[in-house]
Short mmCIF file of C-alpha atoms in Angstrom, two decimals:
data_model
loop_
_atom_site.label_atom_id
_atom_site.label_comp_id
_atom_site.label_asym_id
_atom_site.label_seq_id
_atom_site.Cartn_x
_atom_site.Cartn_y
_atom_site.Cartn_z
CA MET N 1 122.55 99.74 94.72
CA GLN N 2 120.35 102.66 95.73
CA THR N 3 121.56 104.25 98.93
CA GLN N 4 120.68 107.76 97.82
CA PRO N 5 117.76 108.60 95.53
CA ARG N 6 119.03 108.85 91.96
CA PRO N 7 119.84 112.43 90.94
CA GLN N 8 117.50 112.49 87.93
CA GLU N 9 114.59 111.76 90.24
CA TRP N 10 114.88 115.25 91.73
CA ALA N 11 116.46 117.01 88.75
CA ASP N 12 113.65 119.60 88.57
CA VAL N 13 114.06 120.65 92.19
CA THR N 14 116.17 123.78 92.48
CA PRO N 15 118.27 125.26 94.00
CA ASP N 16 120.74 122.57 95.12
CA THR N 17 120.02 123.17 98.80
CA ALA N 18 116.29 122.55 98.31
CA ARG N 19 117.11 119.30 96.48
CA ARG N 20 119.58 118.24 99.16
CA LEU N 21 116.90 118.73 101.83
CA LEU N 22 114.40 116.71 99.83
CA THR N 23 116.70 113.70 99.46
CA ALA N 24 117.58 113.94 103.18
CA ALA N 25 113.85 113.92 104.00
CA VAL N 26 113.27 110.83 101.84
CA GLN N 27 116.00 108.94 103.68
CA ALA N 28 114.77 110.03 107.11
CA PHE N 29 111.10 109.24 106.38
CA ALA N 30 112.03 105.83 104.94
CA GLU N 31 114.16 104.88 107.95
CA ARG N 32 112.05 106.14 110.83
CA GLY N 33 108.65 107.03 109.36
CA TYR N 34 107.19 110.51 108.80
CA HIS N 35 105.88 111.03 112.32
CA ALA N 36 109.16 110.05 114.03
CA THR N 37 111.17 112.49 111.87
CA THR N 38 111.67 116.15 112.81
CA THR N 39 112.67 119.00 110.52
CA ARG N 40 115.77 119.25 112.76
CA ASP N 41 116.68 115.62 111.80
CA ILE N 42 116.27 116.46 108.12
CA ALA N 43 118.35 119.63 108.31
CA ALA N 44 121.11 117.77 110.18
CA ARG N 45 121.18 115.01 107.54
CA ALA N 46 121.55 117.64 104.84
CA GLY N 47 124.32 119.33 106.82
CA MET N 48 122.25 122.49 107.33
CA SER N 49 120.70 124.42 110.17
CA PRO N 50 116.95 124.23 110.87
CA ALA N 51 116.80 127.92 109.88
CA ALA N 52 118.28 127.08 106.46
CA LEU N 53 115.58 124.44 106.01
CA TYR N 54 112.78 126.93 106.68
CA ILE N 55 113.98 129.13 103.84
CA HIS N 56 112.88 126.37 101.45
CA TYR N 57 110.13 124.47 103.30
CA ARG N 58 107.87 125.96 105.91
CA THR N 59 106.77 122.63 107.36
CA LYS N 60 107.64 118.94 107.40
CA GLU N 61 104.36 118.30 105.56
CA GLU N 62 105.52 120.59 102.74
CA LEU N 63 108.56 118.32 102.27
CA LEU N 64 106.35 115.23 102.15
CA HIS N 65 103.98 116.93 99.72
CA ARG N 66 106.88 117.84 97.44
CA ILE N 67 108.29 114.27 97.55
CA SER N 68 104.88 112.77 96.92
CA GLY N 69 104.21 115.16 94.04
CA VAL N 70 107.53 114.42 92.32
CA GLY N 71 107.04 110.65 92.76
CA HIS N 72 103.46 110.63 91.54
CA ARG N 73 104.20 112.84 88.52
CA LEU N 74 107.07 110.55 87.49
CA ALA N 75 104.78 107.53 87.84
CA LEU N 76 102.03 109.18 85.81
CA GLY N 77 104.60 110.16 83.15
CA ILE N 78 105.76 106.54 82.80
CA LEU N 79 102.23 105.16 82.50
CA ASP N 80 100.93 107.91 80.23
CA ARG N 81 103.90 107.57 77.84
CA ALA N 82 103.15 103.83 77.59
CA ARG N 83 99.45 104.53 76.96
CA ALA N 84 100.26 106.99 74.15
CA SER N 85 103.09 104.94 72.63
CA ASP N 86 103.04 103.03 69.35
CA GLY N 87 102.30 99.31 69.26
CA THR N 88 99.57 96.85 70.07
CA PRO N 89 97.76 97.00 73.42
CA ALA N 90 99.86 94.01 74.54
CA GLU N 91 103.08 95.84 73.69
CA ARG N 92 101.88 98.99 75.43
CA LEU N 93 100.76 97.12 78.56
CA ALA N 94 104.10 95.28 78.71
CA ARG N 95 105.91 98.62 78.35
CA ALA N 96 103.83 100.24 81.11
CA VAL N 97 104.43 97.38 83.53
CA ARG N 98 108.13 96.98 82.67
CA ASP N 99 108.89 100.69 83.18
CA PHE N 100 106.64 101.11 86.23
CA VAL N 101 108.22 98.07 87.94
CA ARG N 102 111.73 99.29 87.14
CA TRP N 103 110.94 102.64 88.70
CA HIS N 104 109.61 101.01 91.89
CA ALA N 105 112.64 98.71 92.10
CA GLU N 106 115.28 101.36 91.38
CA HIS N 107 113.66 104.02 93.55
CA HIS N 108 112.23 101.72 96.20
CA THR N 109 113.18 104.03 99.08
CA THR N 110 111.34 106.99 97.56
CA ALA N 111 108.48 104.78 96.43
CA ARG N 112 107.90 103.47 99.95
CA VAL N 113 107.66 106.99 101.35
CA VAL N 114 105.37 108.00 98.50
CA GLN N 115 103.11 104.95 98.95
CA TYR N 116 103.02 104.52 102.74
CA GLU N 117 102.84 108.10 104.04
CA LEU N 118 99.82 109.34 102.05
CA GLY N 119 97.85 109.57 105.29
CA ALA N 120 100.18 112.27 106.63
CA LEU N 121 99.37 114.75 103.82
CA SER N 122 97.02 117.65 104.49
CA ALA N 123 93.49 117.25 103.12
CA GLU N 124 94.21 119.64 100.24
CA HIS N 125 97.50 117.97 99.29
CA HIS N 126 95.97 114.52 99.68
CA ALA N 127 93.22 115.45 97.21
CA GLU N 128 95.83 116.66 94.70
CA ILE N 129 97.80 113.39 94.98
CA VAL N 130 94.66 111.28 94.70
CA ALA N 131 93.87 113.07 91.41
CA LEU N 132 97.34 112.11 90.08
CA ARG N 133 96.75 108.49 91.16
CA ARG N 134 93.39 108.48 89.35
CA SER N 135 95.11 109.69 86.17
CA SER N 136 97.73 106.93 86.46
CA GLU N 137 95.00 104.36 86.89
CA ALA N 138 93.08 105.80 83.92
CA ALA N 139 96.17 105.51 81.68
CA VAL N 140 96.52 101.78 82.38
CA ARG N 141 92.78 101.21 82.20
CA GLN N 142 92.78 102.79 78.72
CA ILE N 143 95.39 100.28 77.53
CA VAL N 144 93.34 97.41 78.98
CA GLU N 145 90.16 98.73 77.35
CA ASP N 146 91.98 99.08 74.01
CA GLY N 147 93.08 95.45 74.30
CA VAL N 148 89.55 94.29 75.06
CA ALA N 149 88.13 96.35 72.17
CA ALA N 150 90.74 94.85 69.81
CA GLY N 151 89.82 91.34 70.96
CA ALA N 152 93.37 90.77 72.23
CA PHE N 153 92.53 90.77 75.98
CA ARG N 154 89.78 88.88 77.82
CA VAL N 155 88.99 90.84 81.01
CA PRO N 156 85.72 90.24 82.87
CA ASP N 157 86.50 93.03 85.40
CA VAL N 158 88.49 95.84 83.76
CA ARG N 159 88.63 98.17 86.77
CA GLY N 160 89.54 95.46 89.30
CA THR N 161 92.13 93.90 87.00
CA THR N 162 93.73 97.29 86.23
CA LEU N 163 94.05 98.03 89.95
CA ALA N 164 95.51 94.56 90.56
CA VAL N 165 98.17 95.06 87.87
CA LEU N 166 99.14 98.44 89.39
CA SER N 167 99.13 96.95 92.89
CA LEU N 168 101.45 94.13 91.81
CA CYS N 169 103.90 96.70 90.41
CA ILE N 170 103.71 99.05 93.41
CA ASP N 171 104.41 96.25 95.90
CA VAL N 172 107.81 95.76 94.26
CA ALA N 173 108.94 98.77 96.34
CA ARG N 174 108.17 96.81 99.55
CA TRP N 175 110.14 93.64 98.83
CA PHE N 176 112.82 94.67 96.31
CA ARG N 177 116.42 94.53 97.57
CA ALA N 178 119.28 95.93 95.51
CA ASP N 179 121.41 92.97 96.70
CA GLY N 180 118.66 90.43 95.89
CA PRO N 181 118.78 87.80 93.14
CA ARG N 182 117.00 89.83 90.40
CA THR N 183 117.78 93.14 88.72
CA PRO N 184 115.04 95.77 88.23
CA GLU N 185 115.05 94.85 84.51
CA GLU N 186 114.51 91.15 85.25
CA VAL N 187 111.62 91.83 87.61
CA GLY N 188 110.13 94.19 85.00
CA GLU N 189 110.35 91.52 82.31
CA LEU N 190 108.78 88.81 84.52
CA TYR N 191 105.97 91.15 85.58
CA ALA N 192 105.22 92.29 82.03
CA GLY N 193 104.55 88.65 81.17
CA LEU N 194 102.42 88.12 84.29
CA ALA N 195 100.36 91.24 83.55
CA LEU N 196 99.64 89.98 80.02
CA ARG N 197 98.40 86.72 81.53
CA MET N 198 96.23 88.66 84.01
CA VAL N 199 94.44 90.35 81.10
CA GLY N 200 93.97 87.02 79.34
CA CYS N 201 96.52 87.76 76.62
CA ASP N 202 98.51 84.58 76.77
CA ASP N 203 102.04 84.42 75.49
CA GLY N 204 101.85 80.67 74.87
CA ALA N 205 104.87 80.09 77.16
CA MET Q 1 84.41 97.86 109.00
CA GLN Q 2 87.61 97.18 110.90
CA THR Q 3 88.31 99.92 113.39
CA GLN Q 4 89.67 97.52 116.01
CA PRO Q 5 91.52 94.30 115.16
CA ARG Q 6 89.06 91.40 115.22
CA PRO Q 7 89.04 89.56 118.55
CA GLN Q 8 89.82 86.12 117.07
CA GLU Q 9 93.05 87.53 115.68
CA TRP Q 10 94.44 87.76 119.22
CA ALA Q 11 92.40 84.99 120.84
CA ASP Q 12 95.51 83.11 121.98
CA VAL Q 13 96.96 86.12 123.78
CA THR Q 14 96.20 85.96 127.51
CA PRO Q 15 95.47 87.46 129.95
CA ASP Q 16 92.99 90.12 128.78
CA THR Q 17 95.31 92.98 129.75
CA ALA Q 18 98.13 91.59 127.57
CA ARG Q 19 95.69 91.31 124.65
CA ARG Q 20 94.35 94.83 125.24
CA LEU Q 21 97.89 96.21 125.11
CA LEU Q 22 98.62 94.34 121.90
CA THR Q 23 95.57 95.72 120.09
CA ALA Q 24 96.42 99.22 121.38
CA ALA Q 25 99.95 98.81 120.00
CA VAL Q 26 98.62 97.75 116.58
CA GLN Q 27 96.46 100.86 116.38
CA ALA Q 28 99.27 103.17 117.51
CA PHE Q 29 101.88 101.67 115.17
CA ALA Q 30 99.44 101.81 112.23
CA GLU Q 31 98.57 105.47 112.85
CA ARG Q 32 101.95 106.96 113.68
CA GLY Q 33 104.55 104.32 112.80
CA TYR Q 34 106.62 102.19 115.18
CA HIS Q 35 109.34 104.76 115.80
CA ALA Q 36 106.93 107.61 116.61
CA THR Q 37 105.05 105.50 119.18
CA THR Q 38 106.12 105.25 122.82
CA THR Q 39 105.18 102.57 125.35
CA ARG Q 40 103.51 105.42 127.24
CA ASP Q 41 101.24 106.07 124.20
CA ILE Q 42 100.33 102.38 124.05
CA ALA Q 43 99.58 102.13 127.76
CA ALA Q 44 97.41 105.25 127.58
CA ARG Q 45 95.43 103.85 124.63
CA ALA Q 46 94.80 100.68 126.60
CA GLY Q 47 93.73 102.74 129.63
CA MET Q 48 96.67 101.53 131.71
CA SER Q 49 99.75 102.93 133.36
CA PRO Q 50 103.22 102.46 131.81
CA ALA Q 51 104.06 100.29 134.86
CA ALA Q 52 101.13 97.98 134.03
CA LEU Q 53 102.47 97.62 130.48
CA TYR Q 54 105.91 96.54 131.70
CA ILE Q 55 104.37 93.63 133.60
CA HIS Q 56 103.50 92.10 130.21
CA TYR Q 57 106.05 93.54 127.77
CA ARG Q 58 109.53 94.66 128.70
CA THR Q 59 110.06 96.73 125.55
CA LYS Q 60 108.22 98.26 122.60
CA GLU Q 61 110.10 95.84 120.36
CA GLU Q 62 108.64 92.93 122.32
CA LEU Q 63 105.14 94.18 121.44
CA LEU Q 64 106.05 94.43 117.76
CA HIS Q 65 107.61 90.98 117.83
CA ARG Q 66 104.46 89.52 119.39
CA ILE Q 67 102.21 91.25 116.80
CA SER Q 68 104.43 90.14 113.93
CA GLY Q 69 104.56 86.57 115.24
CA VAL Q 70 100.78 86.31 115.59
CA GLY Q 71 100.23 87.81 112.13
CA HIS Q 72 102.81 85.64 110.40
CA ARG Q 73 101.62 82.43 112.09
CA LEU Q 74 98.04 83.15 111.02
CA ALA Q 75 99.23 83.78 107.45
CA LEU Q 76 101.26 80.57 107.41
CA GLY Q 77 98.28 78.64 108.81
CA ILE Q 78 96.04 79.90 105.99
CA LEU Q 79 98.52 79.01 103.25
CA ASP Q 80 99.55 75.68 104.74
CA ARG Q 81 95.94 74.57 105.17
CA ALA Q 82 95.33 75.36 101.49
CA ARG Q 83 98.46 73.44 100.48
CA ALA Q 84 97.38 70.36 102.45
CA SER Q 85 93.71 70.55 101.48
CA ASP Q 86 91.83 68.25 99.12
CA GLY Q 87 91.28 69.20 95.49
CA THR Q 88 93.21 69.91 92.34
CA PRO Q 89 96.20 72.29 92.39
CA ALA Q 90 93.93 74.93 90.79
CA GLU Q 91 91.36 74.54 93.57
CA ARG Q 92 94.07 74.67 96.23
CA LEU Q 93 95.73 77.75 94.71
CA ALA Q 94 92.36 79.50 94.47
CA ARG Q 95 91.68 78.62 98.14
CA ALA Q 96 95.09 79.91 99.25
CA VAL Q 97 94.68 83.23 97.42
CA ARG Q 98 91.04 83.71 98.41
CA ASP Q 99 91.71 83.15 102.12
CA PHE Q 100 95.03 85.05 102.17
CA VAL Q 101 93.44 88.07 100.45
CA ARG Q 102 90.46 88.02 102.80
CA TRP Q 103 92.80 88.06 105.77
CA HIS Q 104 94.75 91.03 104.40
CA ALA Q 105 91.54 92.92 103.64
CA GLU Q 106 89.76 92.19 106.93
CA HIS Q 107 92.86 92.76 109.07
CA HIS Q 108 94.47 95.45 106.95
CA THR Q 109 95.53 97.54 109.95
CA THR Q 110 97.39 94.63 111.55
CA ALA Q 111 98.72 93.48 108.19
CA ARG Q 112 100.25 96.89 107.46
CA VAL Q 113 102.11 96.89 110.78
CA VAL Q 114 103.22 93.30 110.20
CA GLN Q 115 104.42 94.03 106.65
CA TYR Q 116 105.91 97.52 106.98
CA GLU Q 117 107.68 97.43 110.36
CA LEU Q 118 109.85 94.33 109.83
CA GLY Q 119 112.96 96.54 109.86
CA ALA Q 120 112.30 97.54 113.47
CA LEU Q 121 112.60 93.97 114.81
CA SER Q 122 115.79 92.87 116.58
CA ALA Q 123 118.14 90.70 114.51
CA GLU Q 124 117.06 87.54 116.36
CA HIS Q 125 113.36 88.27 116.04
CA HIS Q 126 113.76 89.30 112.40
CA ALA Q 127 115.41 85.94 111.63
CA GLU Q 128 112.51 84.11 113.30
CA ILE Q 129 109.93 86.04 111.23
CA VAL Q 130 111.88 85.54 108.01
CA ALA Q 131 111.75 81.78 108.65
CA LEU Q 132 107.94 81.97 108.94
CA ARG Q 133 107.80 83.95 105.68
CA ARG Q 134 109.93 81.33 103.92
CA SER Q 135 107.53 78.60 105.11
CA SER Q 136 104.55 80.58 103.77
CA GLU Q 137 106.29 81.00 100.44
CA ALA Q 138 107.18 77.28 100.38
CA ALA Q 139 103.51 76.33 100.93
CA VAL Q 140 102.36 78.30 97.89
CA ARG Q 141 105.33 77.19 95.81
CA GLN Q 142 104.40 73.57 96.55
CA ILE Q 143 100.92 74.13 95.13
CA VAL Q 144 102.40 75.76 92.02
CA GLU Q 145 104.86 72.90 91.58
CA ASP Q 146 102.03 70.36 91.99
CA GLY Q 147 100.10 72.17 89.27
CA VAL Q 148 103.10 72.17 86.93
CA ALA Q 149 103.77 68.47 87.63
CA ALA Q 150 100.11 67.66 86.90
CA GLY Q 151 100.30 69.59 83.62
CA ALA Q 152 97.59 71.99 84.81
CA PHE Q 153 99.84 75.06 85.19
CA ARG Q 154 102.38 76.51 82.76
CA VAL Q 155 104.95 78.44 84.80
CA PRO Q 156 108.35 79.30 83.29
CA ASP Q 157 109.56 80.88 86.57
CA VAL Q 158 108.04 79.08 89.59
CA ARG Q 159 109.85 81.02 92.30
CA GLY Q 160 109.27 84.45 90.76
CA THR Q 161 105.63 83.72 89.98
CA THR Q 162 104.97 82.39 93.49
CA LEU Q 163 106.45 85.56 95.01
CA ALA Q 164 104.39 87.71 92.64
CA VAL Q 165 101.14 85.95 93.65
CA LEU Q 166 101.95 86.47 97.35
CA SER Q 167 102.94 90.09 96.70
CA LEU Q 168 99.65 90.77 94.92
CA CYS Q 169 97.74 89.41 97.95
CA ILE Q 170 99.86 91.26 100.54
CA ASP Q 171 99.42 94.62 98.82
CA VAL Q 172 95.67 94.37 99.45
CA ALA Q 173 96.46 95.56 102.98
CA ARG Q 174 97.85 98.82 101.55
CA TRP Q 175 94.89 99.85 99.42
CA PHE Q 176 91.87 98.07 100.94
CA ARG Q 177 89.26 100.34 102.51
CA ALA Q 178 86.38 98.91 104.53
CA ASP Q 179 84.14 101.61 102.98
CA GLY Q 180 85.39 100.90 99.44
CA PRO Q 181 83.36 99.36 96.61
CA ARG Q 182 84.40 95.72 97.16
CA THR Q 183 84.05 93.33 100.10
CA PRO Q 184 87.01 91.18 101.23
CA GLU Q 185 85.19 88.18 99.70
CA GLU Q 186 84.82 89.92 96.33
CA VAL Q 187 88.49 90.90 96.20
CA GLY Q 188 89.43 87.33 97.20
CA GLU Q 189 87.31 85.90 94.38
CA LEU Q 190 88.74 88.29 91.76
CA TYR Q 191 92.31 87.60 92.89
CA ALA Q 192 91.86 83.81 92.93
CA GLY Q 193 90.96 84.06 89.24
CA LEU Q 194 93.90 86.38 88.49
CA ALA Q 195 96.34 84.03 90.29
CA LEU Q 196 95.12 81.11 88.18
CA ARG Q 197 95.81 83.17 85.08
CA MET Q 198 99.28 84.06 86.39
CA VAL Q 199 100.15 80.35 86.61
CA GLY Q 200 98.83 79.76 83.09
CA CYS Q 201 95.76 77.86 84.26
CA ASP Q 202 93.16 79.67 82.24
CA ASP Q 203 89.54 79.67 83.28
CA GLY Q 204 88.34 80.32 79.73
CA ALA Q 205 86.47 83.46 80.88
#
């Protein structure tokens, strides 16, 4: 059960105090929303003074930008590794969906902040995040196009279908409950099969 | 382009002042989140005094409960009409998805509040809304089960696949932009086809 973001999610954030503030911000944003959270709330959750927070982050928006950047880079890494991996397009699409779904299930608190608070980023930071999202989309679209070119997938609308597959995975963060009936692995497996059906690559089940 | 919730969405809310406050609350919650919005903000958006608001709604939570109830009853109506409609299971599933997607695209501002602020409802109100959600899910599951019974759908996991189809439709509210490349009708048409593929009812495209 995820009550705190998993350590490896923020492993690259140093020093410890900066990482502690980031995980406190994720929890606060997820519970009350970005706009209802103050830097004072975040510092208190991390057991620090507001002054200690400002050593690492000048503004609340800088915390959100950092969270969003880490989340989007992890997502892009997952999808790009699947794109570049060995195997047929069907195997690579299944891998992309399975791993992307698992991430959204296991890190659903972070994923919700990352997905629902995009509008609170500054224009410059928003543009940077949108570029990462476009790269994620391009990675999955490449797998779909490879499948179509190989004659393994039948997809009348490659762009729309790619976005739908990503959307299905992302929405796992909204409804997934750690105490629910399915594990992240089980949802990932189910969704990998559904994604293959969406691209017209039937499993014969 | 939806800048204000469509009037018919709130047609049953009377008198006019109560409806005006409800649409102001939807806009405020969507922009800043439930917790960052005060009843004073909502009254000001509606051009009223806080005292005038309290004539109609005793608390902010009462406004959210009303919005969530209207949204969930409209959603249930759409899905239940499709379930009870004439036609094959494939035609009924396509109708359910097409109409449900259109609603989430056209009313994406309301839908986001309805979907993302469930945690802010009181325990009693939350239980009431969860019951409406279960009925919506049951309506779609019935169509899927009808399709399986008729031999038209191949669905190894009826419950999981039903939830995935609903999730795909709901997430339209997150990404849909009125100034984007697709109309609500076009997204509905694409998604109806994808849902049929998800239940193993291939269109041969």
